[in-house]
PDB file of C-alpha atoms in Angstrom:
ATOM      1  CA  UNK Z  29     -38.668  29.598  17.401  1.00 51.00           C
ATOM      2  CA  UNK Z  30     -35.273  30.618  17.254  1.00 52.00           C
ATOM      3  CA  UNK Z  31     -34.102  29.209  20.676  1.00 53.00           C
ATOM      4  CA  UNK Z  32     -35.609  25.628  18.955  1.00 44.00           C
ATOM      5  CA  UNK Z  33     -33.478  26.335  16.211  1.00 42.00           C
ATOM      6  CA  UNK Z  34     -30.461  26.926  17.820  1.00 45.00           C
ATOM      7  CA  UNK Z  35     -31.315  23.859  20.085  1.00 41.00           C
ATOM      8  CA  UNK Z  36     -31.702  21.572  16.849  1.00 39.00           C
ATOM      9  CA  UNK Z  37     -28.399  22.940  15.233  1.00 44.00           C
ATOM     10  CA  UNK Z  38     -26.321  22.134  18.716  1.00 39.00           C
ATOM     11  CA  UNK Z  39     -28.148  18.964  18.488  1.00 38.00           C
ATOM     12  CA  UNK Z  40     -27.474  18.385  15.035  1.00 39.00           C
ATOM     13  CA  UNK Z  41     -23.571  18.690  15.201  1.00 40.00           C
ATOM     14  CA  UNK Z  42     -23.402  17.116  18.623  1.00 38.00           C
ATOM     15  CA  UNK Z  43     -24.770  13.927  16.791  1.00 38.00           C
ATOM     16  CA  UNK Z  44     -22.949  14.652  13.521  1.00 38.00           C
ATOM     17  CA  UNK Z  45     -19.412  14.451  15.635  1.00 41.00           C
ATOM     18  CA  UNK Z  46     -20.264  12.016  17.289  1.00 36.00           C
ATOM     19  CA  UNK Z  47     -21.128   9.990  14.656  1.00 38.00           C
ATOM     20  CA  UNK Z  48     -18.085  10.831  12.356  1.00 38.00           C
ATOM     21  CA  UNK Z  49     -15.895  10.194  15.513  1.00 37.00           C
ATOM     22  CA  UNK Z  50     -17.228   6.639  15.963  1.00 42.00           C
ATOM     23  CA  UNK Z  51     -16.442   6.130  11.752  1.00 45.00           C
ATOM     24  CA  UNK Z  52     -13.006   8.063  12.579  1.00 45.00           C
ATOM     25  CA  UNK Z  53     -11.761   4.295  13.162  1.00 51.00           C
ATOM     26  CA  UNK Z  54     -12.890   2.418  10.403  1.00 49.00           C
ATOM     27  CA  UNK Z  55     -11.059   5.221   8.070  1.00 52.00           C
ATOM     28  CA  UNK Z  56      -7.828   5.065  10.217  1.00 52.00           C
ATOM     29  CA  UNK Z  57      -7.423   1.163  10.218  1.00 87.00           C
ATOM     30  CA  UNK Z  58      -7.656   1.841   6.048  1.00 95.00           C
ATOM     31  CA  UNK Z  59      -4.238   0.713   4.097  1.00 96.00           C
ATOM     32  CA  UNK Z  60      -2.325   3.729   2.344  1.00 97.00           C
ATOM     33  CA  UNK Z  61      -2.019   3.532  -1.160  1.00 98.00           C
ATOM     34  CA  UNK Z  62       0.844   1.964  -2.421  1.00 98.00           C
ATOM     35  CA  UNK Z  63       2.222   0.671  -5.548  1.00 98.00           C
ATOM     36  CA  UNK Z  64       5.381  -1.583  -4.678  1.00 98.00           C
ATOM     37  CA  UNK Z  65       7.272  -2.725  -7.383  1.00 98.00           C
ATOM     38  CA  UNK Z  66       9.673  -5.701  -7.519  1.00 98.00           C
ATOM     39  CA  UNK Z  67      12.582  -7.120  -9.654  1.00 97.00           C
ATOM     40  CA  UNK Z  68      16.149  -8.042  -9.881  1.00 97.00           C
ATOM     41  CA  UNK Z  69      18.353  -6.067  -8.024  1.00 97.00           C
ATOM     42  CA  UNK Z  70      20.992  -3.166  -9.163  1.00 97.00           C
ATOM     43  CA  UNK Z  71      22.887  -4.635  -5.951  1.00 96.00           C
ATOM     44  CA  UNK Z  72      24.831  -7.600  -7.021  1.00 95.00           C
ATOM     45  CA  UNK Z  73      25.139  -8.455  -2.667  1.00 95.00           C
ATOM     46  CA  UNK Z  74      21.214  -8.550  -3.241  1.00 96.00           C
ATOM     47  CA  UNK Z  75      18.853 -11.010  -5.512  1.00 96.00           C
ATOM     48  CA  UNK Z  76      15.603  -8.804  -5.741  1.00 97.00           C
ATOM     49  CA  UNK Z  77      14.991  -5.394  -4.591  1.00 98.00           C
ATOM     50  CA  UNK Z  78      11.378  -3.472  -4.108  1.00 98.00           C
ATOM     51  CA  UNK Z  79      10.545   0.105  -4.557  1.00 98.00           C
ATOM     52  CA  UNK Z  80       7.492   1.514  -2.094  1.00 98.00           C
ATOM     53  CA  UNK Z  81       5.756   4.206  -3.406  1.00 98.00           C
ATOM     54  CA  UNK Z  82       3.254   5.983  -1.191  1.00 98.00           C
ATOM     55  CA  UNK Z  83       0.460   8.054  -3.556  1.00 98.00           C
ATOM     56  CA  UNK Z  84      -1.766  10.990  -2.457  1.00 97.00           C
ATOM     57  CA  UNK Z  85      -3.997  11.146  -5.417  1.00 96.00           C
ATOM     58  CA  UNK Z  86      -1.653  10.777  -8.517  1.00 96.00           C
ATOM     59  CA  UNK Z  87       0.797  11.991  -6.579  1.00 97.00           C
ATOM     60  CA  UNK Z  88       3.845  10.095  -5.149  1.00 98.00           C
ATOM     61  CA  UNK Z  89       4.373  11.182  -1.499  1.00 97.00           C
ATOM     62  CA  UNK Z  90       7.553   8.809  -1.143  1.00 98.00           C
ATOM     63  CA  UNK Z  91       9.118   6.737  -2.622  1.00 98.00           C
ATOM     64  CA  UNK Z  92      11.421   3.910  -1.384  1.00 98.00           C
ATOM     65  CA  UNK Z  93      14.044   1.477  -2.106  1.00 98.00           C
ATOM     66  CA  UNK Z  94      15.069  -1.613  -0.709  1.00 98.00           C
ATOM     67  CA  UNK Z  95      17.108  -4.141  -0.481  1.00 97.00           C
ATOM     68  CA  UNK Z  96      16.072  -5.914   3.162  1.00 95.00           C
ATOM     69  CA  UNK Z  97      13.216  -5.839   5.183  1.00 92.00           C
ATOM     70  CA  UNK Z  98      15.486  -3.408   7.364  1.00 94.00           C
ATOM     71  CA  UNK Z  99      17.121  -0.089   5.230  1.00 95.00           C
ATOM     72  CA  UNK Z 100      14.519   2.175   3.050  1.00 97.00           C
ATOM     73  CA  UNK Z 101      16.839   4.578   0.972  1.00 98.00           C
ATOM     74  CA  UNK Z 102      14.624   7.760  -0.153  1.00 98.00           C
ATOM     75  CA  UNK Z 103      15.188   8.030  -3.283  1.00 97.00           C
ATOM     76  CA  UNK Z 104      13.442  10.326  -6.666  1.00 96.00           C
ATOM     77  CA  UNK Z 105      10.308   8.680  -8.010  1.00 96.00           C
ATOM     78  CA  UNK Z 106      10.875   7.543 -11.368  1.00 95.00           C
ATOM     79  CA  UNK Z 107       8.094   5.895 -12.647  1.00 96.00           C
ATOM     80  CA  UNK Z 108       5.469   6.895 -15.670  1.00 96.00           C
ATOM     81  CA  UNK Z 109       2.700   9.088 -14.688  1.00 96.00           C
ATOM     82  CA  UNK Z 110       0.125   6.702 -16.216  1.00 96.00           C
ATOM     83  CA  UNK Z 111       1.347   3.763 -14.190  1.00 96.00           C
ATOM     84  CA  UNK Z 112       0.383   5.735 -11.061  1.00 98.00           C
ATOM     85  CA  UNK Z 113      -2.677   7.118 -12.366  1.00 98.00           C
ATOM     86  CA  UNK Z 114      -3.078   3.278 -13.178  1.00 98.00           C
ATOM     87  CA  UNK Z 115      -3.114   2.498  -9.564  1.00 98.00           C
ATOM     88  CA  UNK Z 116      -4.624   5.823  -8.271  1.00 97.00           C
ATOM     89  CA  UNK Z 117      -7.784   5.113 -10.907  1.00 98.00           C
ATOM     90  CA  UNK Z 118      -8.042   1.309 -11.414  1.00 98.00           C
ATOM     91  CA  UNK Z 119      -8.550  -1.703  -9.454  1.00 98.00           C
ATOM     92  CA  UNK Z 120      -6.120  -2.503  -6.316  1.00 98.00           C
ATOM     93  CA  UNK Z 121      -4.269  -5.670  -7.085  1.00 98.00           C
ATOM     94  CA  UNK Z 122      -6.062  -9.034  -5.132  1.00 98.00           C
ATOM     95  CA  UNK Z 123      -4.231 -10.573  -2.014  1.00 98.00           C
ATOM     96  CA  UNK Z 124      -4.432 -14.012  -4.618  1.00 98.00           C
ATOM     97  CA  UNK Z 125      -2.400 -12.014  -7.031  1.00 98.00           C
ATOM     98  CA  UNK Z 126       0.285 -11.482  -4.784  1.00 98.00           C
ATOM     99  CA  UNK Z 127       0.124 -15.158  -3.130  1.00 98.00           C
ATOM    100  CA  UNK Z 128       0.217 -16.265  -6.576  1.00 98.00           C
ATOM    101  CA  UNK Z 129       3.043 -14.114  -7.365  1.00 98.00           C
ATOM    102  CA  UNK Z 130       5.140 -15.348  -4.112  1.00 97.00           C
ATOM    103  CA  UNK Z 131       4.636 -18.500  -4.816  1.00 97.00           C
ATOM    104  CA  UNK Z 132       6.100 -17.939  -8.568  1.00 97.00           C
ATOM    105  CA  UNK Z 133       8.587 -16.019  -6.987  1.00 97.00           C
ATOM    106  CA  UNK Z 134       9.892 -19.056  -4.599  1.00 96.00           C
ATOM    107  CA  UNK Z 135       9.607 -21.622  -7.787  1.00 97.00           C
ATOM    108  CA  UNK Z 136      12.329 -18.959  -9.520  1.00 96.00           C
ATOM    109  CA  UNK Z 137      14.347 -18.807  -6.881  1.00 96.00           C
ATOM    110  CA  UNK Z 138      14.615 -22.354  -6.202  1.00 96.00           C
ATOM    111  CA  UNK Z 139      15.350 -22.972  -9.722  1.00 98.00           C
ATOM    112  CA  UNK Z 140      18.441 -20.100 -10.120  1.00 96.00           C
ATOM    113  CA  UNK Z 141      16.173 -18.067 -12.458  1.00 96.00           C
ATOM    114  CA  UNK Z 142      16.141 -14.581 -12.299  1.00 95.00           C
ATOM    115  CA  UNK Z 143      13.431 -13.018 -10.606  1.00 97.00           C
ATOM    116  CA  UNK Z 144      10.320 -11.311 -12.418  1.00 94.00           C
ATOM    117  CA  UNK Z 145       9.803  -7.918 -12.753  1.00 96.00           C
ATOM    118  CA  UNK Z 146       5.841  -7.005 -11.087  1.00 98.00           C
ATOM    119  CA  UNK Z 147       4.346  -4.498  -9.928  1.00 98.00           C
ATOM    120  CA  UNK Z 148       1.379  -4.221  -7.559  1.00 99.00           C
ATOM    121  CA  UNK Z 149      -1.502  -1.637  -5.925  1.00 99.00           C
ATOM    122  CA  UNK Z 150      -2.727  -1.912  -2.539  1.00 98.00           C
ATOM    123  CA  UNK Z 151      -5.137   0.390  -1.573  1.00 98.00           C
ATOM    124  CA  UNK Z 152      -8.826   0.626   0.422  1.00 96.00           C
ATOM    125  CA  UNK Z 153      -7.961  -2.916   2.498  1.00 96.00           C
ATOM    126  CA  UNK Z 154      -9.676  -2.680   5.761  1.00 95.00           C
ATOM    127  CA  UNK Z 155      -7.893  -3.736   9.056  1.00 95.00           C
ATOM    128  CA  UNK Z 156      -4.605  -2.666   7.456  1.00 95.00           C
ATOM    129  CA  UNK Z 157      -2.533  -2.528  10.738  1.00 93.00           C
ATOM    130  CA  UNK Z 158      -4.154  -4.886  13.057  1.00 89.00           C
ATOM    131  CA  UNK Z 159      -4.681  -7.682  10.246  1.00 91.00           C
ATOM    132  CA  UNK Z 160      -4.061  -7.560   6.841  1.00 95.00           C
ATOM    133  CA  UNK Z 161      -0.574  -5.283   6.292  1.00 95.00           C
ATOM    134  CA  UNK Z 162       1.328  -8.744   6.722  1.00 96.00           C
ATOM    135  CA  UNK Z 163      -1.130 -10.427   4.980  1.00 96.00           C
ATOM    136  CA  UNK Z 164      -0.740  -8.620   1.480  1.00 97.00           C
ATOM    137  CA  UNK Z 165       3.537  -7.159   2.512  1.00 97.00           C
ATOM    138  CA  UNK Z 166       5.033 -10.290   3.314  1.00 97.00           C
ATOM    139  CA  UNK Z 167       4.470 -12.310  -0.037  1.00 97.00           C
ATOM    140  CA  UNK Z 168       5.877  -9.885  -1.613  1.00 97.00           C
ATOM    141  CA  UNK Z 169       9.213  -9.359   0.659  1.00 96.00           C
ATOM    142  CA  UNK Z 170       9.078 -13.385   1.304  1.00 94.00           C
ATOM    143  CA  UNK Z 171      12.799 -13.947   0.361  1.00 90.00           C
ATOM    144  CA  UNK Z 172      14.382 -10.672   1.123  1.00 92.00           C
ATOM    145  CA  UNK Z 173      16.861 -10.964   4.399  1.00 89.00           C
TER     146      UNK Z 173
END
């Protein structure tokens, strides 16, 4: 009896690795979460700039400003604690939203309007490095040189 035991535990985490190593992927192609916010720029040399946050939890991890596609300065997060528990907690914002938003964004621009100040959360998007990261990052930086 024991030797069948031992046999069904070896068994049992042979199978369990191997299954969590075939999920391993899924979970590593899975976007960060971010909230990136956007509006006019503190630069006048610059129209817009974006801030990248990068949450663990409610935490921010980094946090990044930019003026280009190019140069992210480090810099202290300063943004309310319930506007990151916001994203942390509640829904991710829809790649829609942010077409919507680039498209709003290129109507301003166009026009000599300032731009709008938005915010958004990514988070849980599959695919994130092999498909969708430019899909949902470059509406949002469309305009920046």
């Amino acid at each position: 009896m024991g030797k069948w035991l031992k046999t069904l535990s070896w068994t049992t985490a042979v199978c369990t690795g191997v299954l969590c190593t075939m999920a391993l992927p899924a979970f590593a192609e899975m976007s960060p979460t971010l909230i990136i916010e956007t509006g006019p720029s503190d630069n006048p040399a610059y129209r817009r700039m974006i801030f990248v946050k990068y949450l663990v939890g409610t935490q921010v991890s980094a946090n990044y400003k930019t003026y280009n596609r190019r140069e992210f300065i480090n810099t202290p997060n300063t943004m309310a604690t319930s506007l990151i528990a916001a994203c942390a907690y509640g829904p991710s914002t829809s790649l829609n939203e942010i077409k919507a938003y680039e498209r709003e964004e290129n109507r301003r621009a166009q026009a000599g309007q300032a731009p709008e100040q938005r915010t958004f959360c990514i988070k849980n998007i599959s695919d994130w490095t092999d498909v969708n990261k430019d899909k949902y990052l470059d509406p949002i930086f469309q305009g920046l040189p």
